[in-house]
Amino acid sequence: MHGQNGIGKGTAGLRLGLQMGLQVHGGRVDLAASLYPSAPKPWIDLSTGINPVPWPVGPIPLVRYQRLPLASEIAEMSAAAAKAYGLPANARMLPVPGSELAIRLLPRMIGPGRVGILAPTYGSHALAWREAGADVHELAGLPDPDQDDCKTLIVVNPNNPDGRVIARAELATFALKWTASGRRLIVDEAFADVRPELSMLALPELPVGTMVLRSLGKFFGLAGLRVGFVVASEPDATAWRQLLGDWPVSGPACEIATAALRDTNWIAATRTRLAADRKRLDGLLGDAGLRLLGGADLFRLFEAPDARDLLDHFACAEILVRGFAGTPRHYRFGLPADEAAWRRLEAACATLM
Amino acid sequence: MHGQNGIGKGTAGLRLGLQMGLQVHGGRVDLAASLYPSAPKPWIDLSTGINPVPWPVGPIPLVRYQRLPLASEIAEMSAAAAKAYGLPANARMLPVPGSELAIRLLPRMIGPGRVGILAPTYGSHALAWREAGADVHELAGLPDPDQDDCKTLIVVNPNNPDGRVIARAELATFALKWTASGRRLIVDEAFADVRPELSMLALPELPVGTMVLRSLGKFFGLAGLRVGFVVASEPDATAWRQLLGDWPVSGPACEIATAALRDTNWIAATRTRLAADRKRLDGLLGDAGLRLLGGADLFRLFEAPDARDLLDHFACAEILVRGFAGTPRHYRFGLPADEAAWRRLEAACATLM
């Protein structure tokens, strides 16, 4: 098979490159291709939690590129997001050019200090706070709100990569206590589209000091669009508004996001499809001897049965999966896009046995 | 004529609305249309300095919306910008999702304090610093670098709206002295595409502490795309890189910007066309009794011969021009897009006489 050329390239240097580059963030197919140059393209990228069947983007009128997005267009997009996600009565829906930028700006908005992060989770949170000079504490679960001295707490719900969830009612009760003394709670709901019953945005009131992050990248499969939302109450909402200005996203992105968020039929059909594909993935990898640790309907975390390097195994079949530097037997798999991709994944799994 | 319906609507309340909304920033055609509801569309928007004939955007492959922009794609776009604009040997070309966001982030990067701004100029600079709590001082010209106690100085070159320019050699000499004591110099070159001989980016070395802003919105006519660049040397370059992350612009924007910046034939032809159109605009408005105060090839600033409200006059002809709250007889005009727009502008000028 083609991949055996790649195995021959799997020297210590390449493995180091994989560890350095491919265990930090998913989606680095260009890096994978450079490390496995003899592998025939196209690569199948299962290294992200991005829906591989995106909302179908149509042609964009040239005027959207030409002129600044109108205030009315930004307002319509925010209203579409509020309708799709929910919006507490005291909160505002604030568009951002990708939730990643919001993650990086948070330490600048709040100021560094002691921050708690429910770990393990998406690495950008800790990175952004450390780069801003904050004292980052990784926590295994919600801290005691009466005792913990963190100024800010970050919770990804449902969590990436392990799918850990905190029920809405539990998190809402915690949020009220946590923020009562002026502390901030950041709830990253990047994958909540597939678990809407968890979202804080269905609360009638958002506890002041709580900020919720949403992303169009994952569920809608539009990671390249760089559109997300911060939901916050005052005074944080005004601070975000001032920081991001009148044109927080591009004109084309505004048009696409508005239409995608309003497409209730697509949203419902996609939730159903993702749930079915997730079950198929669990079955396939379970049959191949991997043990399911958790996940959401957009990604699944598995433990390998032995110390074999599965990042290398699948890369040799031109399939990029996600490894984790700290837990070498853990692998995260996204969903294949189509039957051809499923068949290649099945073939790569067959050689694992 | 149609516009006379609009004149009838020109009550005190509408004039207040115009002053509040249309003298703050150009491009608010939606606001103008709401204030002049009986005016037939389409409005001609001359209220901005945006090239009305944009670089011709073609279809975007769906994959650019789907996946995150690759590191190699971001690097190619930055290299294309460096080739088009120039890049000092010690500086980095850092993409930003619109130079407006860079303007708003600057006080967060540098920290507030006493900031000098060469005035009058683009209003977002002063607004961003004031909102961040800085002490803003408007200056009529470059301060004495030995005496001024500002921590940061902001220069727009060529300046908007009056076209004031500072020669590159003069600004470079000043920059070396100004930044020697650790102060920052921000040079906003949003309109330097039509005056490349002014740009600091042709310097072999950028004085450390100098940051240059560029925009794809104006010259390329792609304001809706939200792509700009910050050029900085270390340590500022790393600080920007950390703040903006691996995906500072969207995938489609990255593809479009790369192709536009590489299109040397379009760039040369556009410089020639803008210069010719600018001369035509000067002639037309001069013949109508307006006095040219200055400008660049993308916009011209005129003084009205009397106290008549020209914002209202042109709005009644469905032409949006830019007024300024502090100098009510000053009006900025952008360039008409095509012969039909030129004819409507000529007709509106004829009724001025």
XYZ file of C-alpha atoms in Angstrom, chain A residues 25-30 48 50-58 60 62-73 97 100-101 104-105 108-109 122 124 131-132 217 221-226 239 241-252 256, chain B residues 25-30 48 50-58 60 62-73 97 100-101 104-105 108-109 122 124 131-132 217 221-226 239 241-252 256:
122
model
C -3.517 21.755 17.184
C -5.566 19.860 14.641
C -5.916 20.761 10.986
C -2.219 20.974 10.056
C -2.505 18.913 6.898
C 0.251 20.971 5.245
C -10.097 18.407 13.966
C -14.841 20.385 12.366
C -17.953 19.094 10.601
C -16.557 17.805 7.267
C -19.820 18.577 5.430
C -20.022 22.379 5.654
C -23.058 24.571 5.311
C -23.259 25.094 1.521
C -21.813 28.521 0.778
C -23.206 30.106 -2.388
C -21.176 36.178 -2.740
C -19.168 41.634 -5.140
C -20.676 44.515 -3.161
C -20.129 42.549 0.045
C -16.388 42.643 -0.596
C -16.459 46.299 -1.646
C -18.197 48.152 1.111
C -17.938 47.905 4.856
C -20.605 45.681 6.406
C -23.605 47.844 7.259
C -24.730 48.245 10.856
C -28.039 46.664 9.853
C -26.238 43.607 8.420
C -13.549 37.472 13.727
C -9.781 32.120 18.679
C -9.230 35.887 18.640
C -6.525 35.584 22.847
C -8.094 38.941 23.700
C -6.269 41.788 27.642
C -9.910 42.497 28.470
C -8.308 23.125 24.099
C -5.254 27.996 23.228
C 1.569 34.678 27.072
C -0.239 37.576 28.762
C -16.250 26.972 12.602
C -17.947 23.361 9.080
C -16.790 26.888 8.234
C -13.513 27.181 10.143
C -11.991 29.217 7.303
C -14.695 31.871 7.681
C -13.393 33.080 11.081
C -15.906 46.774 26.445
C -17.988 46.415 21.422
C -15.423 49.176 21.824
C -12.517 46.816 21.285
C -13.897 45.244 18.104
C -15.511 48.281 16.491
C -18.256 48.590 13.896
C -16.985 45.943 11.456
C -16.031 42.925 13.585
C -16.395 40.474 10.684
C -16.030 40.772 6.917
C -18.964 41.522 4.631
C -18.978 38.079 2.969
C -22.774 33.645 5.011
C -17.445 57.941 9.490
C -18.006 57.513 5.775
C -19.857 54.650 4.142
C -23.108 54.819 6.130
C -25.400 54.586 3.119
C -27.985 52.669 5.174
C -15.442 57.233 1.736
C -12.487 53.663 -1.007
C -11.612 52.948 -4.642
C -15.052 52.412 -6.244
C -13.621 49.980 -8.835
C -12.435 47.072 -6.697
C -9.905 44.434 -7.547
C -12.029 41.824 -9.363
C -12.753 39.038 -6.886
C -13.359 35.675 -8.538
C -13.645 31.146 -3.987
C -15.348 25.964 -0.889
C -12.309 24.449 0.844
C -11.139 27.959 1.771
C -14.291 28.394 3.844
C -14.047 24.900 5.324
C -10.569 24.589 6.728
C -8.446 26.980 8.720
C -6.026 28.994 6.578
C -2.751 27.053 6.362
C 0.443 28.540 7.765
C 1.873 28.431 4.244
C -1.082 30.452 2.898
C -8.542 41.292 10.242
C -9.441 49.194 12.180
C -8.993 46.334 14.652
C -8.402 49.599 18.399
C -5.905 47.072 19.761
C -4.079 47.492 24.602
C -0.696 46.546 23.145
C -9.213 59.706 10.856
C -10.888 56.084 15.094
C -11.909 54.612 25.221
C -8.829 52.869 26.610
C -9.728 48.274 1.952
C -11.551 48.733 -3.025
C -12.124 45.749 -0.734
C -13.266 47.370 2.511
C -15.703 44.509 3.142
C -12.842 41.992 3.141
C -11.378 43.285 6.440
C 3.440 40.623 20.713
C 1.710 37.558 16.547
C 0.729 36.210 19.950
C -2.302 38.454 20.173
C -3.677 37.557 16.739
C -2.776 33.869 16.590
C -2.335 31.506 13.658
C -5.451 32.510 11.709
C -5.518 36.322 11.688
C -7.662 36.517 8.538
C -10.240 34.229 6.960
C -9.340 31.652 4.325
C -11.202 33.411 1.483
C -8.151 37.174 -2.359
